[in-house]
Amino acid sequence: MLTGKIALITGAGRGIGREIAKTLAAQGAMVVINYNGSEAAARAAEKEIIDAGGQACIYQCNVADHDAVKAMITWIVKTYKRLDILVNNAGITKDTLMMAMSESDFDAVISTNLKGTFNCIKHAARPMLKQRSGRIVNISSVVGRAGNAGQANYAASKAGVIGLTMSAAKELGSRGITVNAVAPGFIETEMTDVLSEDVKAALIQAIPLQALGNTKDVANAVAFLVSDEARYITGQTLSVDGGMYMG
Ligand code: NAP
């Protein structure tokens, strides 16, 4: 159980982040639902958690903005006196083949997915170091381990998240803070809704478990990694991908 724990989940108004927020709240955590542009979705996620008897609040912040992230985490620590769990889930895609990829599309994906994760770890580490405890989970992707044509920016950002995870685990481990990554495969959300039925059928053929995953599959893995039961696991990347990548 996560009773009494304060958790920040980035990009938690929609998709996988929302499911992670619901799952951690159901286990007793007070969850801060970070969002960037989708205020209505974040408010709906907050209401869903509170209606189910949980505790939640929302906070608007672009994770790519270093100073805004600092302000968000300062506010959380001032308001709730601590920060126990950080889940770096916020992410975007801007897919196209490399020859056609603009500099701004490369930079935007790296800024949100990789620098955003760095910004949040850097600022969350301070209160966690003082507490001498903390759990950080970064959402990577199967694409960060295996690569994917048309996703050079996204794959680079998600591979970067794995390197960042291992480095942070080494820097923070002596103070009781674990840092792990979860690498989802193809999960049914708005991010994958854009794929055609033909593309989805071809993808399913390549998955040993022969199905797309759902948001709950990812949230359950995150819930394990932030639990007391995972106290001796750090610097790892846990695939939740139906067996797509076996590295
Ligand atoms: P999604 O439905 O598109 O949701 C993305 C979330 O990220 C939204 O809540 C969005 O918030 C937030 N976000 C985007 N830019 C942000 C920023 N600059 N600052 C703060 N929040 C920001 O995506 P999803 O499928 O749930 O994906 C969640 C994570 O899982 C991402 O990191 C993604 O790369 C990863 N992932 C997904 C899959 C998949 O198959 N779906 C597979 C592997 C990995 P706003 O709407 O408020 O901007």
PDB file of C-alpha atoms and ligand atoms in Angstrom:
ATOM      1  CA  MET A   1       0.000   0.000   0.000  1.00  0.00           C
ATOM      2  CA  LEU A   2       1.068   3.591  -0.653  1.00  0.00           C
ATOM      3  CA  THR A   3      -0.863   5.265   2.157  1.00  0.00           C
ATOM      4  CA  GLY A   4       0.702   8.599   3.127  1.00  0.00           C
ATOM      5  CA  LYS A   5       2.945   8.746   0.047  1.00  0.00           C
ATOM      6  CA  ILE A   6       2.992  11.813  -2.211  1.00  0.00           C
ATOM      7  CA  ALA A   7       3.333  10.962  -5.914  1.00  0.00           C
ATOM      8  CA  LEU A   8       3.911  13.197  -8.937  1.00  0.00           C
ATOM      9  CA  ILE A   9       2.930  11.698 -12.293  1.00  0.00           C
ATOM     10  CA  THR A  10       3.754  13.801 -15.342  1.00  0.00           C
ATOM     11  CA  GLY A  11       1.335  13.862 -18.263  1.00  0.00           C
ATOM     12  CA  ALA A  12      -1.304  12.187 -16.113  1.00  0.00           C
ATOM     13  CA  GLY A  13      -4.490  13.730 -17.513  1.00  0.00           C
ATOM     14  CA  ARG A  14      -4.727  11.206 -20.337  1.00  0.00           C
ATOM     15  CA  GLY A  15      -3.588   7.781 -21.512  1.00  0.00           C
ATOM     16  CA  ILE A  16      -1.026   5.732 -19.618  1.00  0.00           C
ATOM     17  CA  GLY A  17      -0.289   8.528 -17.107  1.00  0.00           C
ATOM     18  CA  ARG A  18      -3.929   8.751 -16.080  1.00  0.00           C
ATOM     19  CA  GLU A  19      -4.044   4.997 -15.441  1.00  0.00           C
ATOM     20  CA  ILE A  20      -0.850   5.206 -13.381  1.00  0.00           C
ATOM     21  CA  ALA A  21      -2.374   8.042 -11.316  1.00  0.00           C
ATOM     22  CA  LYS A  22      -5.576   6.038 -10.741  1.00  0.00           C
ATOM     23  CA  THR A  23      -3.626   2.912  -9.778  1.00  0.00           C
ATOM     24  CA  LEU A  24      -1.307   4.662  -7.293  1.00  0.00           C
ATOM     25  CA  ALA A  25      -4.256   6.611  -5.807  1.00  0.00           C
ATOM     26  CA  ALA A  26      -6.221   3.369  -5.384  1.00  0.00           C
ATOM     27  CA  GLN A  27      -3.297   2.117  -3.287  1.00  0.00           C
ATOM     28  CA  GLY A  28      -3.505   5.157  -1.026  1.00  0.00           C
ATOM     29  CA  ALA A  29      -1.056   7.659  -2.541  1.00  0.00           C
ATOM     30  CA  MET A  30      -1.927  11.336  -2.832  1.00  0.00           C
ATOM     31  CA  VAL A  31      -1.308  11.963  -6.554  1.00  0.00           C
ATOM     32  CA  VAL A  32      -0.336  15.201  -8.252  1.00  0.00           C
ATOM     33  CA  ILE A  33      -1.660  15.011 -11.819  1.00  0.00           C
ATOM     34  CA  ASN A  34       0.670  17.063 -13.993  1.00  0.00           C
ATOM     35  CA  TYR A  35      -0.621  18.175 -17.395  1.00  0.00           C
ATOM     36  CA  ASN A  36       0.504  20.579 -20.086  1.00  0.00           C
ATOM     37  CA  GLY A  37      -2.291  21.487 -22.506  1.00  0.00           C
ATOM     38  CA  SER A  38      -5.249  19.268 -21.570  1.00  0.00           C
ATOM     39  CA  GLU A  39      -6.762  20.930 -18.494  1.00  0.00           C
ATOM     40  CA  ALA A  40     -10.229  19.408 -18.957  1.00  0.00           C
ATOM     41  CA  ALA A  41      -8.763  15.892 -19.119  1.00  0.00           C
ATOM     42  CA  ALA A  42      -6.668  16.533 -16.009  1.00  0.00           C
ATOM     43  CA  ARG A  43      -9.713  17.820 -14.110  1.00  0.00           C
ATOM     44  CA  ALA A  44     -11.669  14.734 -15.208  1.00  0.00           C
ATOM     45  CA  ALA A  45      -8.848  12.452 -13.997  1.00  0.00           C
ATOM     46  CA  GLU A  46      -8.771  14.289 -10.652  1.00  0.00           C
ATOM     47  CA  LYS A  47     -12.566  13.919 -10.281  1.00  0.00           C
ATOM     48  CA  GLU A  48     -12.455  10.222 -11.162  1.00  0.00           C
ATOM     49  CA  ILE A  49      -9.868   9.599  -8.417  1.00  0.00           C
ATOM     50  CA  ILE A  50     -11.667  11.680  -5.792  1.00  0.00           C
ATOM     51  CA  ASP A  51     -15.047  10.086  -6.656  1.00  0.00           C
ATOM     52  CA  ALA A  52     -13.415   6.682  -6.092  1.00  0.00           C
ATOM     53  CA  GLY A  53     -12.320   7.792  -2.593  1.00  0.00           C
ATOM     54  CA  GLY A  54      -8.735   8.717  -3.462  1.00  0.00           C
ATOM     55  CA  GLN A  55      -6.708  11.921  -3.141  1.00  0.00           C
ATOM     56  CA  ALA A  56      -5.529  13.971  -6.119  1.00  0.00           C
ATOM     57  CA  CYS A  57      -4.814  17.474  -7.358  1.00  0.00           C
ATOM     58  CA  ILE A  58      -3.792  18.892 -10.735  1.00  0.00           C
ATOM     59  CA  TYR A  59      -0.820  21.079 -11.685  1.00  0.00           C
ATOM     60  CA  GLN A  60      -0.117  22.626 -15.107  1.00  0.00           C
ATOM     61  CA  CYS A  61       3.536  22.565 -16.150  1.00  0.00           C
ATOM     62  CA  ASN A  62       5.480  21.964 -19.336  1.00  0.00           C
ATOM     63  CA  VAL A  63       8.079  19.401 -18.263  1.00  0.00           C
ATOM     64  CA  ALA A  64      10.501  20.693 -20.899  1.00  0.00           C
ATOM     65  CA  ASP A  65      10.696  23.998 -18.978  1.00  0.00           C
ATOM     66  CA  HIS A  66      13.449  23.623 -16.365  1.00  0.00           C
ATOM     67  CA  ASP A  67      12.317  26.533 -14.169  1.00  0.00           C
ATOM     68  CA  ALA A  68       8.635  25.620 -14.372  1.00  0.00           C
ATOM     69  CA  VAL A  69       9.460  22.081 -13.198  1.00  0.00           C
ATOM     70  CA  LYS A  70      11.464  23.549 -10.325  1.00  0.00           C
ATOM     71  CA  ALA A  71       8.453  25.686  -9.351  1.00  0.00           C
ATOM     72  CA  MET A  72       6.100  22.670  -9.555  1.00  0.00           C
ATOM     73  CA  ILE A  73       8.254  20.545  -7.263  1.00  0.00           C
ATOM     74  CA  THR A  74       8.828  23.438  -4.854  1.00  0.00           C
ATOM     75  CA  TRP A  75       5.028  23.867  -4.678  1.00  0.00           C
ATOM     76  CA  ILE A  76       4.487  20.129  -4.018  1.00  0.00           C
ATOM     77  CA  VAL A  77       7.036  20.049  -1.200  1.00  0.00           C
ATOM     78  CA  LYS A  78       5.652  23.267   0.316  1.00  0.00           C
ATOM     79  CA  THR A  79       2.084  21.961   0.146  1.00  0.00           C
ATOM     80  CA  TYR A  80       2.537  18.279   1.073  1.00  0.00           C
ATOM     81  CA  LYS A  81       5.877  18.479   2.957  1.00  0.00           C
ATOM     82  CA  ARG A  82       7.489  15.668   0.945  1.00  0.00           C
ATOM     83  CA  LEU A  83       7.739  13.881  -2.391  1.00  0.00           C
ATOM     84  CA  ASP A  84       7.970  10.084  -2.351  1.00  0.00           C
ATOM     85  CA  ILE A  85       7.257   8.998  -5.918  1.00  0.00           C
ATOM     86  CA  LEU A  86       8.014  10.536  -9.313  1.00  0.00           C
ATOM     87  CA  VAL A  87       6.735   8.929 -12.504  1.00  0.00           C
ATOM     88  CA  ASN A  88       8.116  10.562 -15.662  1.00  0.00           C
ATOM     89  CA  ASN A  89       5.393   9.659 -18.143  1.00  0.00           C
ATOM     90  CA  ALA A  90       4.908  12.839 -20.232  1.00  0.00           C
ATOM     91  CA  GLY A  91       5.850  12.180 -23.834  1.00  0.00           C
ATOM     92  CA  ILE A  92       5.181  13.164 -27.420  1.00  0.00           C
ATOM     93  CA  THR A  93       5.876  11.799 -30.908  1.00  0.00           C
ATOM     94  CA  LYS A  94       6.585  13.656 -34.149  1.00  0.00           C
ATOM     95  CA  ASP A  95       7.149  10.788 -36.553  1.00  0.00           C
ATOM     96  CA  THR A  96       8.634  10.904 -40.015  1.00  0.00           C
ATOM     97  CA  LEU A  97      11.621   9.412 -41.841  1.00  0.00           C
ATOM     98  CA  MET A  98      14.900  11.069 -40.886  1.00  0.00           C
ATOM     99  CA  MET A  99      15.475  12.656 -44.294  1.00  0.00           C
ATOM    100  CA  ALA A 100      12.199  14.560 -43.849  1.00  0.00           C
ATOM    101  CA  MET A 101      12.522  15.259 -40.122  1.00  0.00           C
ATOM    102  CA  SER A 102      12.797  18.951 -39.293  1.00  0.00           C
ATOM    103  CA  GLU A 103      15.237  20.222 -36.699  1.00  0.00           C
ATOM    104  CA  SER A 104      12.321  21.561 -34.653  1.00  0.00           C
ATOM    105  CA  ASP A 105      10.560  18.166 -34.636  1.00  0.00           C
ATOM    106  CA  PHE A 106      13.765  16.506 -33.452  1.00  0.00           C
ATOM    107  CA  ASP A 107      14.310  19.123 -30.744  1.00  0.00           C
ATOM    108  CA  ALA A 108      10.684  19.107 -29.530  1.00  0.00           C
ATOM    109  CA  VAL A 109      10.656  15.351 -28.905  1.00  0.00           C
ATOM    110  CA  ILE A 110      14.046  15.372 -27.166  1.00  0.00           C
ATOM    111  CA  SER A 111      13.016  18.386 -25.052  1.00  0.00           C
ATOM    112  CA  THR A 112       9.797  16.837 -23.760  1.00  0.00           C
ATOM    113  CA  ASN A 113      10.749  13.169 -23.488  1.00  0.00           C
ATOM    114  CA  LEU A 114      14.399  13.319 -22.440  1.00  0.00           C
ATOM    115  CA  LYS A 115      15.086  16.788 -21.051  1.00  0.00           C
ATOM    116  CA  GLY A 116      11.680  16.756 -19.342  1.00  0.00           C
ATOM    117  CA  THR A 117      12.658  13.556 -17.541  1.00  0.00           C
ATOM    118  CA  PHE A 118      16.025  15.076 -16.553  1.00  0.00           C
ATOM    119  CA  ASN A 119      14.316  18.254 -15.280  1.00  0.00           C
ATOM    120  CA  CYS A 120      11.925  16.303 -13.066  1.00  0.00           C
ATOM    121  CA  ILE A 121      14.578  13.920 -11.683  1.00  0.00           C
ATOM    122  CA  LYS A 122      16.943  16.797 -10.934  1.00  0.00           C
ATOM    123  CA  HIS A 123      14.400  18.783  -8.950  1.00  0.00           C
ATOM    124  CA  ALA A 124      12.680  15.800  -7.279  1.00  0.00           C
ATOM    125  CA  ALA A 125      16.032  14.425  -6.135  1.00  0.00           C
ATOM    126  CA  ARG A 126      16.547  17.286  -3.665  1.00  0.00           C
ATOM    127  CA  PRO A 127      13.600  16.486  -1.345  1.00  0.00           C
ATOM    128  CA  MET A 128      14.138  12.736  -1.840  1.00  0.00           C
ATOM    129  CA  LEU A 129      17.819  13.047  -0.836  1.00  0.00           C
ATOM    130  CA  LYS A 130      16.772  14.917   2.313  1.00  0.00           C
ATOM    131  CA  GLN A 131      14.196  12.218   3.112  1.00  0.00           C
ATOM    132  CA  ARG A 132      16.727   9.511   2.265  1.00  0.00           C
ATOM    133  CA  SER A 133      14.032   7.686   0.345  1.00  0.00           C
ATOM    134  CA  GLY A 134      12.277   7.901  -2.984  1.00  0.00           C
ATOM    135  CA  ARG A 135      11.015   6.008  -5.999  1.00  0.00           C
ATOM    136  CA  ILE A 136      11.495   7.252  -9.557  1.00  0.00           C
ATOM    137  CA  VAL A 137      10.068   5.451 -12.598  1.00  0.00           C
ATOM    138  CA  ASN A 138      10.723   6.726 -16.123  1.00  0.00           C
ATOM    139  CA  ILE A 139       8.530   5.657 -19.029  1.00  0.00           C
ATOM    140  CA  SER A 140      10.770   4.635 -21.927  1.00  0.00           C
ATOM    141  CA  SER A 141       9.609   2.514 -24.889  1.00  0.00           C
ATOM    142  CA  VAL A 142      10.387  -0.680 -26.768  1.00  0.00           C
ATOM    143  CA  VAL A 143      11.457   1.703 -29.539  1.00  0.00           C
ATOM    144  CA  GLY A 144      14.243   3.034 -27.296  1.00  0.00           C
ATOM    145  CA  ARG A 145      15.698  -0.480 -27.148  1.00  0.00           C
ATOM    146  CA  ALA A 146      15.048  -1.728 -30.677  1.00  0.00           C
ATOM    147  CA  GLY A 147      14.788   1.448 -32.828  1.00  0.00           C
ATOM    148  CA  ASN A 148      12.010   2.112 -35.352  1.00  0.00           C
ATOM    149  CA  ALA A 149      12.007   3.563 -38.856  1.00  0.00           C
ATOM    150  CA  GLY A 150      10.222   6.913 -38.807  1.00  0.00           C
ATOM    151  CA  GLN A 151      10.888   7.506 -35.114  1.00  0.00           C
ATOM    152  CA  ALA A 152      14.572   8.542 -34.924  1.00  0.00           C
ATOM    153  CA  ASN A 153      13.767  11.451 -32.596  1.00  0.00           C
ATOM    154  CA  TYR A 154      11.459   9.400 -30.380  1.00  0.00           C
ATOM    155  CA  ALA A 155      13.773   6.342 -30.271  1.00  0.00           C
ATOM    156  CA  ALA A 156      16.755   8.552 -29.386  1.00  0.00           C
ATOM    157  CA  SER A 157      14.759  10.223 -26.598  1.00  0.00           C
ATOM    158  CA  LYS A 158      13.598   6.892 -25.169  1.00  0.00           C
ATOM    159  CA  ALA A 159      17.073   5.299 -25.415  1.00  0.00           C
ATOM    160  CA  GLY A 160      18.343   8.407 -23.646  1.00  0.00           C
ATOM    161  CA  VAL A 161      15.811   7.843 -20.879  1.00  0.00           C
ATOM    162  CA  ILE A 162      17.340   4.396 -20.257  1.00  0.00           C
ATOM    163  CA  GLY A 163      20.862   5.880 -19.938  1.00  0.00           C
ATOM    164  CA  LEU A 164      19.520   8.618 -17.684  1.00  0.00           C
ATOM    165  CA  THR A 165      17.785   5.999 -15.537  1.00  0.00           C
ATOM    166  CA  MET A 166      21.003   4.020 -14.981  1.00  0.00           C
ATOM    167  CA  SER A 167      23.046   7.159 -14.242  1.00  0.00           C
ATOM    168  CA  ALA A 168      20.483   8.511 -11.774  1.00  0.00           C
ATOM    169  CA  ALA A 169      20.254   5.082 -10.115  1.00  0.00           C
ATOM    170  CA  LYS A 170      24.031   5.170  -9.554  1.00  0.00           C
ATOM    171  CA  GLU A 171      24.004   8.757  -8.263  1.00  0.00           C
ATOM    172  CA  LEU A 172      21.028   8.381  -5.908  1.00  0.00           C
ATOM    173  CA  GLY A 173      21.214   4.768  -4.742  1.00  0.00           C
ATOM    174  CA  SER A 174      23.301   5.427  -1.636  1.00  0.00           C
ATOM    175  CA  ARG A 175      20.457   7.615  -0.276  1.00  0.00           C
ATOM    176  CA  GLY A 176      17.727   5.003  -0.578  1.00  0.00           C
ATOM    177  CA  ILE A 177      16.321   6.276  -3.871  1.00  0.00           C
ATOM    178  CA  THR A 178      15.589   3.758  -6.626  1.00  0.00           C
ATOM    179  CA  VAL A 179      15.366   4.765 -10.284  1.00  0.00           C
ATOM    180  CA  ASN A 180      13.943   2.368 -12.858  1.00  0.00           C
ATOM    181  CA  ALA A 181      12.375   2.523 -16.307  1.00  0.00           C
ATOM    182  CA  VAL A 182       9.374   0.805 -17.836  1.00  0.00           C
ATOM    183  CA  ALA A 183       9.489   0.173 -21.577  1.00  0.00           C
ATOM    184  CA  PRO A 184       5.977  -0.340 -22.947  1.00  0.00           C
ATOM    185  CA  GLY A 185       5.404  -1.917 -26.332  1.00  0.00           C
ATOM    186  CA  PHE A 186       2.280  -0.969 -28.272  1.00  0.00           C
ATOM    187  CA  ILE A 187      -0.364   0.152 -25.811  1.00  0.00           C
ATOM    188  CA  GLU A 188      -3.891   1.200 -26.800  1.00  0.00           C
ATOM    189  CA  THR A 189      -4.027   4.995 -26.197  1.00  0.00           C
ATOM    190  CA  GLU A 190      -4.529   8.166 -28.256  1.00  0.00           C
ATOM    191  CA  MET A 191      -0.829   7.890 -29.213  1.00  0.00           C
ATOM    192  CA  THR A 192      -1.457   4.576 -31.018  1.00  0.00           C
ATOM    193  CA  ASP A 193      -5.049   5.364 -32.165  1.00  0.00           C
ATOM    194  CA  VAL A 194      -3.518   7.138 -35.155  1.00  0.00           C
ATOM    195  CA  LEU A 195      -2.213   3.814 -36.550  1.00  0.00           C
ATOM    196  CA  SER A 196      -4.308   2.230 -39.322  1.00  0.00           C
ATOM    197  CA  GLU A 197      -5.983  -1.149 -38.782  1.00  0.00           C
ATOM    198  CA  ASP A 198      -3.547  -2.703 -41.277  1.00  0.00           C
ATOM    199  CA  VAL A 199      -0.535  -1.397 -39.352  1.00  0.00           C
ATOM    200  CA  LYS A 200      -2.037  -2.611 -36.048  1.00  0.00           C
ATOM    201  CA  ALA A 201      -2.695  -6.086 -37.513  1.00  0.00           C
ATOM    202  CA  ALA A 202       0.909  -6.301 -38.748  1.00  0.00           C
ATOM    203  CA  LEU A 203       2.203  -5.198 -35.346  1.00  0.00           C
ATOM    204  CA  ILE A 204       0.136  -7.820 -33.526  1.00  0.00           C
ATOM    205  CA  GLN A 205       1.636 -10.525 -35.773  1.00  0.00           C
ATOM    206  CA  ALA A 206       5.088  -9.554 -34.462  1.00  0.00           C
ATOM    207  CA  ILE A 207       4.106  -9.732 -30.774  1.00  0.00           C
ATOM    208  CA  PRO A 208       4.631 -13.136 -29.084  1.00  0.00           C
ATOM    209  CA  LEU A 209       1.522 -12.596 -26.914  1.00  0.00           C
ATOM    210  CA  GLN A 210      -0.421 -11.644 -30.107  1.00  0.00           C
ATOM    211  CA  ALA A 211      -2.194  -8.582 -28.703  1.00  0.00           C
ATOM    212  CA  LEU A 212      -1.724  -4.877 -28.013  1.00  0.00           C
ATOM    213  CA  GLY A 213      -1.260  -3.986 -24.359  1.00  0.00           C
ATOM    214  CA  ASN A 214      -3.509  -1.732 -22.319  1.00  0.00           C
ATOM    215  CA  THR A 215      -2.778   1.125 -19.939  1.00  0.00           C
ATOM    216  CA  LYS A 216      -3.411  -1.087 -16.898  1.00  0.00           C
ATOM    217  CA  ASP A 217      -0.582  -3.423 -17.965  1.00  0.00           C
ATOM    218  CA  VAL A 218       1.851  -0.492 -17.734  1.00  0.00           C
ATOM    219  CA  ALA A 219       0.343   0.964 -14.540  1.00  0.00           C
ATOM    220  CA  ASN A 220       0.674  -2.402 -12.749  1.00  0.00           C
ATOM    221  CA  ALA A 221       4.403  -2.542 -13.573  1.00  0.00           C
ATOM    222  CA  VAL A 222       4.887   1.015 -12.285  1.00  0.00           C
ATOM    223  CA  ALA A 223       2.925   0.199  -9.111  1.00  0.00           C
ATOM    224  CA  PHE A 224       5.293  -2.699  -8.436  1.00  0.00           C
ATOM    225  CA  LEU A 225       8.439  -0.619  -8.987  1.00  0.00           C
ATOM    226  CA  VAL A 226       7.273   2.106  -6.568  1.00  0.00           C
ATOM    227  CA  SER A 227       6.253  -0.411  -3.893  1.00  0.00           C
ATOM    228  CA  ASP A 228       8.269  -1.463  -0.839  1.00  0.00           C
ATOM    229  CA  GLU A 229       8.499  -4.925  -2.411  1.00  0.00           C
ATOM    230  CA  ALA A 230      10.791  -3.478  -5.135  1.00  0.00           C
ATOM    231  CA  ARG A 231      13.265  -1.979  -2.640  1.00  0.00           C
ATOM    232  CA  TYR A 232      16.285  -3.904  -4.019  1.00  0.00           C
ATOM    233  CA  ILE A 233      15.660  -3.153  -7.715  1.00  0.00           C
ATOM    234  CA  THR A 234      17.318  -0.120  -9.295  1.00  0.00           C
ATOM    235  CA  GLY A 235      18.730   0.957 -12.661  1.00  0.00           C
ATOM    236  CA  GLN A 236      16.576  -1.578 -14.516  1.00  0.00           C
ATOM    237  CA  THR A 237      14.320  -1.312 -17.539  1.00  0.00           C
ATOM    238  CA  LEU A 238      11.239  -3.514 -17.331  1.00  0.00           C
ATOM    239  CA  SER A 239       9.639  -4.299 -20.692  1.00  0.00           C
ATOM    240  CA  VAL A 240       5.837  -4.408 -20.784  1.00  0.00           C
ATOM    241  CA  ASP A 241       5.484  -5.342 -24.427  1.00  0.00           C
ATOM    242  CA  GLY A 242       4.024  -8.821 -24.840  1.00  0.00           C
ATOM    243  CA  GLY A 243       7.499 -10.128 -25.595  1.00  0.00           C
ATOM    244  CA  MET A 244       8.310  -7.810 -28.534  1.00  0.00           C
ATOM    245  CA  TYR A 245      11.823  -7.105 -27.288  1.00  0.00           C
ATOM    246  CA  MET A 246      13.785  -9.728 -25.403  1.00  0.00           C
ATOM    247  CA  GLY A 247      17.167  -8.184 -24.742  1.00  0.00           C
TER     248      GLY A 247
HETATM  249  P1  NAP B   1      -0.794  10.235 -24.839  1.00  0.00           P
HETATM  250  O1  NAP B   1      -2.117   9.559 -24.675  1.00  0.00           O
HETATM  251  O2  NAP B   1      -0.485  10.964 -26.089  1.00  0.00           O
HETATM  252  O3  NAP B   1      -0.545  11.182 -23.567  1.00  0.00           O
HETATM  253  C1  NAP B   1       0.636  11.935 -23.479  1.00  0.00           C
HETATM  254  C2  NAP B   1       0.619  12.670 -22.161  1.00  0.00           C
HETATM  255  O4  NAP B   1       1.837  13.418 -22.061  1.00  0.00           O
HETATM  256  C3  NAP B   1      -0.535  13.642 -22.057  1.00  0.00           C
HETATM  257  O5  NAP B   1      -1.095  13.552 -20.768  1.00  0.00           O
HETATM  258  C4  NAP B   1       0.126  15.002 -22.254  1.00  0.00           C
HETATM  259  O6  NAP B   1      -0.488  16.044 -21.512  1.00  0.00           O
HETATM  260  C5  NAP B   1       1.500  14.755 -21.669  1.00  0.00           C
HETATM  261  N1  NAP B   1       2.479  15.713 -22.176  1.00  0.00           N
HETATM  262  C6  NAP B   1       2.929  15.863 -23.442  1.00  0.00           C
HETATM  263  N2  NAP B   1       3.820  16.861 -23.501  1.00  0.00           N
HETATM  264  C7  NAP B   1       3.942  17.353 -22.238  1.00  0.00           C
HETATM  265  C8  NAP B   1       4.722  18.379 -21.637  1.00  0.00           C
HETATM  266  N3  NAP B   1       5.576  19.114 -22.364  1.00  0.00           N
HETATM  267  N4  NAP B   1       4.600  18.599 -20.301  1.00  0.00           N
HETATM  268  C9  NAP B   1       3.741  17.867 -19.567  1.00  0.00           C
HETATM  269  N5  NAP B   1       2.976  16.874 -20.064  1.00  0.00           N
HETATM  270  C10 NAP B   1       3.085  16.626 -21.389  1.00  0.00           C
HETATM  271  O7  NAP B   1       0.384   9.171 -24.673  1.00  0.00           O
HETATM  272  P2  NAP B   1       0.460   7.750 -23.942  1.00  0.00           P
HETATM  273  O8  NAP B   1       0.293   6.709 -24.977  1.00  0.00           O
HETATM  274  O9  NAP B   1      -0.383   7.742 -22.737  1.00  0.00           O
HETATM  275  O10 NAP B   1       2.014   7.752 -23.552  1.00  0.00           O
HETATM  276  C11 NAP B   1       2.466   8.012 -22.249  1.00  0.00           C
HETATM  277  C12 NAP B   1       3.947   7.694 -22.193  1.00  0.00           C
HETATM  278  O11 NAP B   1       4.156   6.328 -22.553  1.00  0.00           O
HETATM  279  C13 NAP B   1       4.791   8.524 -23.153  1.00  0.00           C
HETATM  280  O12 NAP B   1       6.039   8.817 -22.561  1.00  0.00           O
HETATM  281  C14 NAP B   1       4.982   7.577 -24.314  1.00  0.00           C
HETATM  282  O13 NAP B   1       6.121   7.902 -25.060  1.00  0.00           O
HETATM  283  C15 NAP B   1       5.090   6.256 -23.609  1.00  0.00           C
HETATM  284  N6  NAP B   1       4.802   5.097 -24.441  1.00  0.00           N
HETATM  285  C16 NAP B   1       3.574   4.912 -24.997  1.00  0.00           C
HETATM  286  C17 NAP B   1       3.347   3.799 -25.773  1.00  0.00           C
HETATM  287  C18 NAP B   1       2.025   3.519 -26.417  1.00  0.00           C
HETATM  288  O14 NAP B   1       1.928   2.540 -27.149  1.00  0.00           O
HETATM  289  N7  NAP B   1       0.976   4.286 -26.174  1.00  0.00           N
HETATM  290  C19 NAP B   1       4.375   2.871 -25.989  1.00  0.00           C
HETATM  291  C20 NAP B   1       5.606   3.096 -25.395  1.00  0.00           C
HETATM  292  C21 NAP B   1       5.810   4.214 -24.619  1.00  0.00           C
HETATM  293  P3  NAP B   1      -1.344  17.242 -22.216  1.00  0.00           P
HETATM  294  O15 NAP B   1      -2.371  16.578 -23.069  1.00  0.00           O
HETATM  295  O16 NAP B   1      -1.883  17.992 -21.060  1.00  0.00           O
HETATM  296  O17 NAP B   1      -0.337  18.021 -23.019  1.00  0.00           O
END
